[in-house]
Amino acid sequence: PTKTILYTTQQTENFIGKHTGQLKDDVTSPGGTTIRAVQMMERAGIRGVMMDAVQASCDRANELGKN
């Protein structure tokens, strides 16, 4: 777990201060396959689904931590 946290922290430094739109632009090409996939996910409401999934995960972690 420590190595995972260290790696994640190092990778996160690349993203600090960047707007999510800029991050998306950094990894997609106009008219490319990745941006097409992102467009489809956004139309399907992926943001809300992801937010719900993260919240459910946090809730479950808290439940498990109480045992």
PDB file of N, CA and C in Angstrom:
ATOM      1  N   PRO A   1       0.800  -1.213   0.000  1.00  0.00           N
ATOM      2  CA  PRO A   1       0.000   0.000   0.000  1.00  0.00           C
ATOM      3  C   PRO A   1       0.840   1.274   0.000  1.00  0.00           C
ATOM      4  N   THR A   2       1.978   1.268   0.678  1.00  0.00           N
ATOM      5  CA  THR A   2       2.800   2.471   0.745  1.00  0.00           C
ATOM      6  C   THR A   2       3.336   2.841  -0.629  1.00  0.00           C
ATOM      7  N   LYS A   3       3.774   1.851  -1.385  1.00  0.00           N
ATOM      8  CA  LYS A   3       4.285   2.118  -2.731  1.00  0.00           C
ATOM      9  C   LYS A   3       3.179   2.668  -3.622  1.00  0.00           C
ATOM     10  N   THR A   4       1.972   2.145  -3.467  1.00  0.00           N
ATOM     11  CA  THR A   4       0.839   2.623  -4.259  1.00  0.00           C
ATOM     12  C   THR A   4       0.541   4.074  -3.941  1.00  0.00           C
ATOM     13  N   ILE A   5       0.543   4.405  -2.672  1.00  0.00           N
ATOM     14  CA  ILE A   5       0.263   5.784  -2.268  1.00  0.00           C
ATOM     15  C   ILE A   5       1.352   6.716  -2.782  1.00  0.00           C
ATOM     16  N   LEU A   6       2.609   6.311  -2.677  1.00  0.00           N
ATOM     17  CA  LEU A   6       3.717   7.129  -3.162  1.00  0.00           C
ATOM     18  C   LEU A   6       3.599   7.355  -4.666  1.00  0.00           C
ATOM     19  N   TYR A   7       3.344   6.298  -5.415  1.00  0.00           N
ATOM     20  CA  TYR A   7       3.200   6.425  -6.868  1.00  0.00           C
ATOM     21  C   TYR A   7       2.040   7.345  -7.221  1.00  0.00           C
ATOM     22  N   THR A   8       0.921   7.156  -6.574  1.00  0.00           N
ATOM     23  CA  THR A   8      -0.260   7.983  -6.838  1.00  0.00           C
ATOM     24  C   THR A   8       0.028   9.442  -6.543  1.00  0.00           C
ATOM     25  N   THR A   9       0.708   9.701  -5.456  1.00  0.00           N
ATOM     26  CA  THR A   9       1.063  11.072  -5.094  1.00  0.00           C
ATOM     27  C   THR A   9       1.959  11.694  -6.155  1.00  0.00           C
ATOM     28  N   GLN A  10       2.935  10.939  -6.611  1.00  0.00           N
ATOM     29  CA  GLN A  10       3.839  11.455  -7.638  1.00  0.00           C
ATOM     30  C   GLN A  10       3.082  11.741  -8.932  1.00  0.00           C
ATOM     31  N   GLN A  11       2.183  10.862  -9.320  1.00  0.00           N
ATOM     32  CA  GLN A  11       1.424  11.068 -10.542  1.00  0.00           C
ATOM     33  C   GLN A  11       0.450  12.222 -10.406  1.00  0.00           C
ATOM     34  N   THR A  12      -0.116  12.390  -9.229  1.00  0.00           N
ATOM     35  CA  THR A  12      -1.080  13.455  -8.994  1.00  0.00           C
ATOM     36  C   THR A  12      -0.439  14.826  -9.154  1.00  0.00           C
ATOM     37  N   GLU A  13       0.828  14.941  -8.833  1.00  0.00           N
ATOM     38  CA  GLU A  13       1.525  16.220  -8.974  1.00  0.00           C
ATOM     39  C   GLU A  13       1.461  16.740 -10.402  1.00  0.00           C
ATOM     40  N   ASN A  14       1.366  15.847 -11.373  1.00  0.00           N
ATOM     41  CA  ASN A  14       1.260  16.255 -12.777  1.00  0.00           C
ATOM     42  C   ASN A  14      -0.073  16.927 -13.079  1.00  0.00           C
ATOM     43  N   PHE A  15      -1.070  16.700 -12.229  1.00  0.00           N
ATOM     44  CA  PHE A  15      -2.413  17.184 -12.502  1.00  0.00           C
ATOM     45  C   PHE A  15      -2.823  18.374 -11.647  1.00  0.00           C
ATOM     46  N   ILE A  16      -2.069  18.653 -10.601  1.00  0.00           N
ATOM     47  CA  ILE A  16      -2.444  19.728  -9.676  1.00  0.00           C
ATOM     48  C   ILE A  16      -2.519  21.055 -10.418  1.00  0.00           C
ATOM     49  N   GLY A  17      -3.611  21.750 -10.178  1.00  0.00           N
ATOM     50  CA  GLY A  17      -3.794  23.072 -10.757  1.00  0.00           C
ATOM     51  C   GLY A  17      -4.372  23.072 -12.164  1.00  0.00           C
ATOM     52  N   LYS A  18      -4.519  21.917 -12.760  1.00  0.00           N
ATOM     53  CA  LYS A  18      -5.078  21.859 -14.109  1.00  0.00           C
ATOM     54  C   LYS A  18      -6.589  21.666 -14.038  1.00  0.00           C
ATOM     55  N   HIS A  19      -7.285  22.362 -14.894  1.00  0.00           N
ATOM     56  CA  HIS A  19      -8.732  22.198 -15.014  1.00  0.00           C
ATOM     57  C   HIS A  19      -9.006  20.851 -15.673  1.00  0.00           C
ATOM     58  N   THR A  20     -10.114  20.239 -15.306  1.00  0.00           N
ATOM     59  CA  THR A  20     -10.435  18.926 -15.878  1.00  0.00           C
ATOM     60  C   THR A  20     -10.538  18.966 -17.396  1.00  0.00           C
ATOM     61  N   GLY A  21     -11.002  20.086 -17.924  1.00  0.00           N
ATOM     62  CA  GLY A  21     -11.059  20.221 -19.384  1.00  0.00           C
ATOM     63  C   GLY A  21      -9.677  20.178 -20.010  1.00  0.00           C
ATOM     64  N   GLN A  22      -8.698  20.784 -19.351  1.00  0.00           N
ATOM     65  CA  GLN A  22      -7.321  20.749 -19.841  1.00  0.00           C
ATOM     66  C   GLN A  22      -6.752  19.343 -19.772  1.00  0.00           C
ATOM     67  N   LEU A  23      -7.047  18.644 -18.687  1.00  0.00           N
ATOM     68  CA  LEU A  23      -6.587  17.259 -18.576  1.00  0.00           C
ATOM     69  C   LEU A  23      -7.153  16.418 -19.708  1.00  0.00           C
ATOM     70  N   LYS A  24      -8.432  16.621 -20.000  1.00  0.00           N
ATOM     71  CA  LYS A  24      -9.072  15.883 -21.098  1.00  0.00           C
ATOM     72  C   LYS A  24      -8.382  16.211 -22.414  1.00  0.00           C
ATOM     73  N   ASP A  25      -8.115  17.491 -22.645  1.00  0.00           N
ATOM     74  CA  ASP A  25      -7.444  17.899 -23.876  1.00  0.00           C
ATOM     75  C   ASP A  25      -6.038  17.319 -23.981  1.00  0.00           C
ATOM     76  N   ASP A  26      -5.374  17.148 -22.839  1.00  0.00           N
ATOM     77  CA  ASP A  26      -4.018  16.606 -22.829  1.00  0.00           C
ATOM     78  C   ASP A  26      -3.957  15.155 -23.291  1.00  0.00           C
ATOM     79  N   VAL A  27      -5.052  14.421 -23.141  1.00  0.00           N
ATOM     80  CA  VAL A  27      -5.011  12.987 -23.457  1.00  0.00           C
ATOM     81  C   VAL A  27      -5.893  12.590 -24.636  1.00  0.00           C
ATOM     82  N   THR A  28      -6.492  13.568 -25.297  1.00  0.00           N
ATOM     83  CA  THR A  28      -7.345  13.247 -26.438  1.00  0.00           C
ATOM     84  C   THR A  28      -6.911  14.012 -27.674  1.00  0.00           C
ATOM     85  N   SER A  29      -7.275  13.484 -28.817  1.00  0.00           N
ATOM     86  CA  SER A  29      -7.057  14.159 -30.093  1.00  0.00           C
ATOM     87  C   SER A  29      -8.407  14.592 -30.629  1.00  0.00           C
ATOM     88  N   PRO A  30      -8.499  15.794 -31.194  1.00  0.00           N
ATOM     89  CA  PRO A  30      -9.777  16.221 -31.771  1.00  0.00           C
ATOM     90  C   PRO A  30     -10.254  15.205 -32.819  1.00  0.00           C
ATOM     91  N   GLY A  31     -11.466  14.739 -32.667  1.00  0.00           N
ATOM     92  CA  GLY A  31     -12.027  13.781 -33.620  1.00  0.00           C
ATOM     93  C   GLY A  31     -11.508  12.365 -33.456  1.00  0.00           C
ATOM     94  N   GLY A  32     -10.724  12.126 -32.407  1.00  0.00           N
ATOM     95  CA  GLY A  32     -10.141  10.803 -32.201  1.00  0.00           C
ATOM     96  C   GLY A  32     -11.056   9.850 -31.446  1.00  0.00           C
ATOM     97  N   THR A  33     -10.530   8.681 -31.197  1.00  0.00           N
ATOM     98  CA  THR A  33     -11.321   7.643 -30.547  1.00  0.00           C
ATOM     99  C   THR A  33     -11.579   7.926 -29.074  1.00  0.00           C
ATOM    100  N   THR A  34     -10.584   8.463 -28.398  1.00  0.00           N
ATOM    101  CA  THR A  34     -10.751   8.710 -26.961  1.00  0.00           C
ATOM    102  C   THR A  34     -11.776   9.793 -26.703  1.00  0.00           C
ATOM    103  N   ILE A  35     -11.721  10.892 -27.469  1.00  0.00           N
ATOM    104  CA  ILE A  35     -12.682  11.973 -27.247  1.00  0.00           C
ATOM    105  C   ILE A  35     -14.093  11.509 -27.594  1.00  0.00           C
ATOM    106  N   ARG A  36     -14.213  10.629 -28.570  1.00  0.00           N
ATOM    107  CA  ARG A  36     -15.528  10.083 -28.907  1.00  0.00           C
ATOM    108  C   ARG A  36     -16.077   9.273 -27.736  1.00  0.00           C
ATOM    109  N   ALA A  37     -15.211   8.481 -27.113  1.00  0.00           N
ATOM    110  CA  ALA A  37     -15.639   7.706 -25.947  1.00  0.00           C
ATOM    111  C   ALA A  37     -16.031   8.629 -24.799  1.00  0.00           C
ATOM    112  N   VAL A  38     -15.250   9.684 -24.567  1.00  0.00           N
ATOM    113  CA  VAL A  38     -15.561  10.647 -23.511  1.00  0.00           C
ATOM    114  C   VAL A  38     -16.907  11.309 -23.772  1.00  0.00           C
ATOM    115  N   GLN A  39     -17.166  11.685 -25.018  1.00  0.00           N
ATOM    116  CA  GLN A  39     -18.445  12.305 -25.373  1.00  0.00           C
ATOM    117  C   GLN A  39     -19.609  11.377 -25.070  1.00  0.00           C
ATOM    118  N   MET A  40     -19.462  10.110 -25.398  1.00  0.00           N
ATOM    119  CA  MET A  40     -20.531   9.143 -25.140  1.00  0.00           C
ATOM    120  C   MET A  40     -20.758   8.962 -23.645  1.00  0.00           C
ATOM    121  N   MET A  41     -19.670   8.897 -22.873  1.00  0.00           N
ATOM    122  CA  MET A  41     -19.809   8.740 -21.428  1.00  0.00           C
ATOM    123  C   MET A  41     -20.477   9.965 -20.808  1.00  0.00           C
ATOM    124  N   GLU A  42     -20.129  11.146 -21.296  1.00  0.00           N
ATOM    125  CA  GLU A  42     -20.740  12.357 -20.767  1.00  0.00           C
ATOM    126  C   GLU A  42     -22.228  12.408 -21.096  1.00  0.00           C
ATOM    127  N   ARG A  43     -22.600  12.000 -22.297  1.00  0.00           N
ATOM    128  CA  ARG A  43     -24.026  11.953 -22.665  1.00  0.00           C
ATOM    129  C   ARG A  43     -24.797  10.983 -21.784  1.00  0.00           C
ATOM    130  N   ALA A  44     -24.137   9.918 -21.369  1.00  0.00           N
ATOM    131  CA  ALA A  44     -24.794   8.894 -20.555  1.00  0.00           C
ATOM    132  C   ALA A  44     -24.816   9.252 -19.067  1.00  0.00           C
ATOM    133  N   GLY A  45     -24.222  10.387 -18.710  1.00  0.00           N
ATOM    134  CA  GLY A  45     -24.243  10.818 -17.318  1.00  0.00           C
ATOM    135  C   GLY A  45     -23.150  10.200 -16.460  1.00  0.00           C
ATOM    136  N   ILE A  46     -21.987   9.978 -17.024  1.00  0.00           N
ATOM    137  CA  ILE A  46     -20.903   9.305 -16.305  1.00  0.00           C
ATOM    138  C   ILE A  46     -20.481  10.050 -15.047  1.00  0.00           C
ATOM    139  N   ARG A  47     -20.555  11.374 -15.058  1.00  0.00           N
ATOM    140  CA  ARG A  47     -20.108  12.131 -13.885  1.00  0.00           C
ATOM    141  C   ARG A  47     -20.924  11.763 -12.650  1.00  0.00           C
ATOM    142  N   GLY A  48     -22.223  11.733 -12.811  1.00  0.00           N
ATOM    143  CA  GLY A  48     -23.085  11.379 -11.688  1.00  0.00           C
ATOM    144  C   GLY A  48     -22.859   9.953 -11.228  1.00  0.00           C
ATOM    145  N   VAL A  49     -22.689   9.054 -12.169  1.00  0.00           N
ATOM    146  CA  VAL A  49     -22.444   7.647 -11.844  1.00  0.00           C
ATOM    147  C   VAL A  49     -21.131   7.508 -11.076  1.00  0.00           C
ATOM    148  N   MET A  50     -20.093   8.194 -11.536  1.00  0.00           N
ATOM    149  CA  MET A  50     -18.799   8.125 -10.862  1.00  0.00           C
ATOM    150  C   MET A  50     -18.874   8.713  -9.455  1.00  0.00           C
ATOM    151  N   MET A  51     -19.562   9.813  -9.308  1.00  0.00           N
ATOM    152  CA  MET A  51     -19.710  10.426  -7.996  1.00  0.00           C
ATOM    153  C   MET A  51     -20.443   9.484  -7.046  1.00  0.00           C
ATOM    154  N   ASP A  52     -21.504   8.849  -7.537  1.00  0.00           N
ATOM    155  CA  ASP A  52     -22.249   7.887  -6.721  1.00  0.00           C
ATOM    156  C   ASP A  52     -21.379   6.688  -6.348  1.00  0.00           C
ATOM    157  N   ALA A  53     -20.566   6.217  -7.295  1.00  0.00           N
ATOM    158  CA  ALA A  53     -19.705   5.064  -7.040  1.00  0.00           C
ATOM    159  C   ALA A  53     -18.655   5.387  -5.984  1.00  0.00           C
ATOM    160  N   VAL A  54     -18.055   6.562  -6.077  1.00  0.00           N
ATOM    161  CA  VAL A  54     -17.049   6.956  -5.085  1.00  0.00           C
ATOM    162  C   VAL A  54     -17.692   7.083  -3.708  1.00  0.00           C
ATOM    163  N   GLN A  55     -18.882   7.685  -3.657  1.00  0.00           N
ATOM    164  CA  GLN A  55     -19.567   7.831  -2.373  1.00  0.00           C
ATOM    165  C   GLN A  55     -19.909   6.468  -1.778  1.00  0.00           C
ATOM    166  N   ALA A  56     -20.389   5.555  -2.608  1.00  0.00           N
ATOM    167  CA  ALA A  56     -20.724   4.211  -2.129  1.00  0.00           C
ATOM    168  C   ALA A  56     -19.482   3.501  -1.600  1.00  0.00           C
ATOM    169  N   SER A  57     -18.370   3.684  -2.282  1.00  0.00           N
ATOM    170  CA  SER A  57     -17.123   3.076  -1.849  1.00  0.00           C
ATOM    171  C   SER A  57     -16.677   3.637  -0.496  1.00  0.00           C
ATOM    172  N   CYS A  58     -16.769   4.947  -0.350  1.00  0.00           N
ATOM    173  CA  CYS A  58     -16.407   5.583   0.925  1.00  0.00           C
ATOM    174  C   CYS A  58     -17.317   5.111   2.051  1.00  0.00           C
ATOM    175  N   ASP A  59     -18.607   5.049   1.753  1.00  0.00           N
ATOM    176  CA  ASP A  59     -19.560   4.585   2.763  1.00  0.00           C
ATOM    177  C   ASP A  59     -19.223   3.163   3.207  1.00  0.00           C
ATOM    178  N   ARG A  60     -18.917   2.309   2.254  1.00  0.00           N
ATOM    179  CA  ARG A  60     -18.604   0.918   2.577  1.00  0.00           C
ATOM    180  C   ARG A  60     -17.301   0.824   3.370  1.00  0.00           C
ATOM    181  N   ALA A  61     -16.313   1.624   3.002  1.00  0.00           N
ATOM    182  CA  ALA A  61     -15.050   1.630   3.734  1.00  0.00           C
ATOM    183  C   ALA A  61     -15.279   2.037   5.188  1.00  0.00           C
ATOM    184  N   ASN A  62     -16.143   3.020   5.379  1.00  0.00           N
ATOM    185  CA  ASN A  62     -16.466   3.437   6.747  1.00  0.00           C
ATOM    186  C   ASN A  62     -17.170   2.327   7.522  1.00  0.00           C
ATOM    187  N   GLU A  63     -18.082   1.619   6.861  1.00  0.00           N
ATOM    188  CA  GLU A  63     -18.762   0.500   7.498  1.00  0.00           C
ATOM    189  C   GLU A  63     -17.759  -0.584   7.902  1.00  0.00           C
ATOM    190  N   LEU A  64     -16.861  -0.920   7.003  1.00  0.00           N
ATOM    191  CA  LEU A  64     -15.870  -1.961   7.284  1.00  0.00           C
ATOM    192  C   LEU A  64     -14.916  -1.531   8.382  1.00  0.00           C
ATOM    193  N   GLY A  65     -14.620  -0.243   8.458  1.00  0.00           N
ATOM    194  CA  GLY A  65     -13.716   0.261   9.480  1.00  0.00           C
ATOM    195  C   GLY A  65     -14.290   0.229  10.868  1.00  0.00           C
ATOM    196  N   LYS A  66     -15.602   0.119  10.978  1.00  0.00           N
ATOM    197  CA  LYS A  66     -16.254   0.088  12.283  1.00  0.00           C
ATOM    198  C   LYS A  66     -16.219  -1.294  12.913  1.00  0.00           C
ATOM    199  N   ASN A  67     -15.915  -2.305  12.119  1.00  0.00           N
ATOM    200  CA  ASN A  67     -15.910  -3.682  12.635  1.00  0.00           C
ATOM    201  C   ASN A  67     -14.583  -4.036  13.269  1.00  0.00           C
TER     202      ASN A  67
END
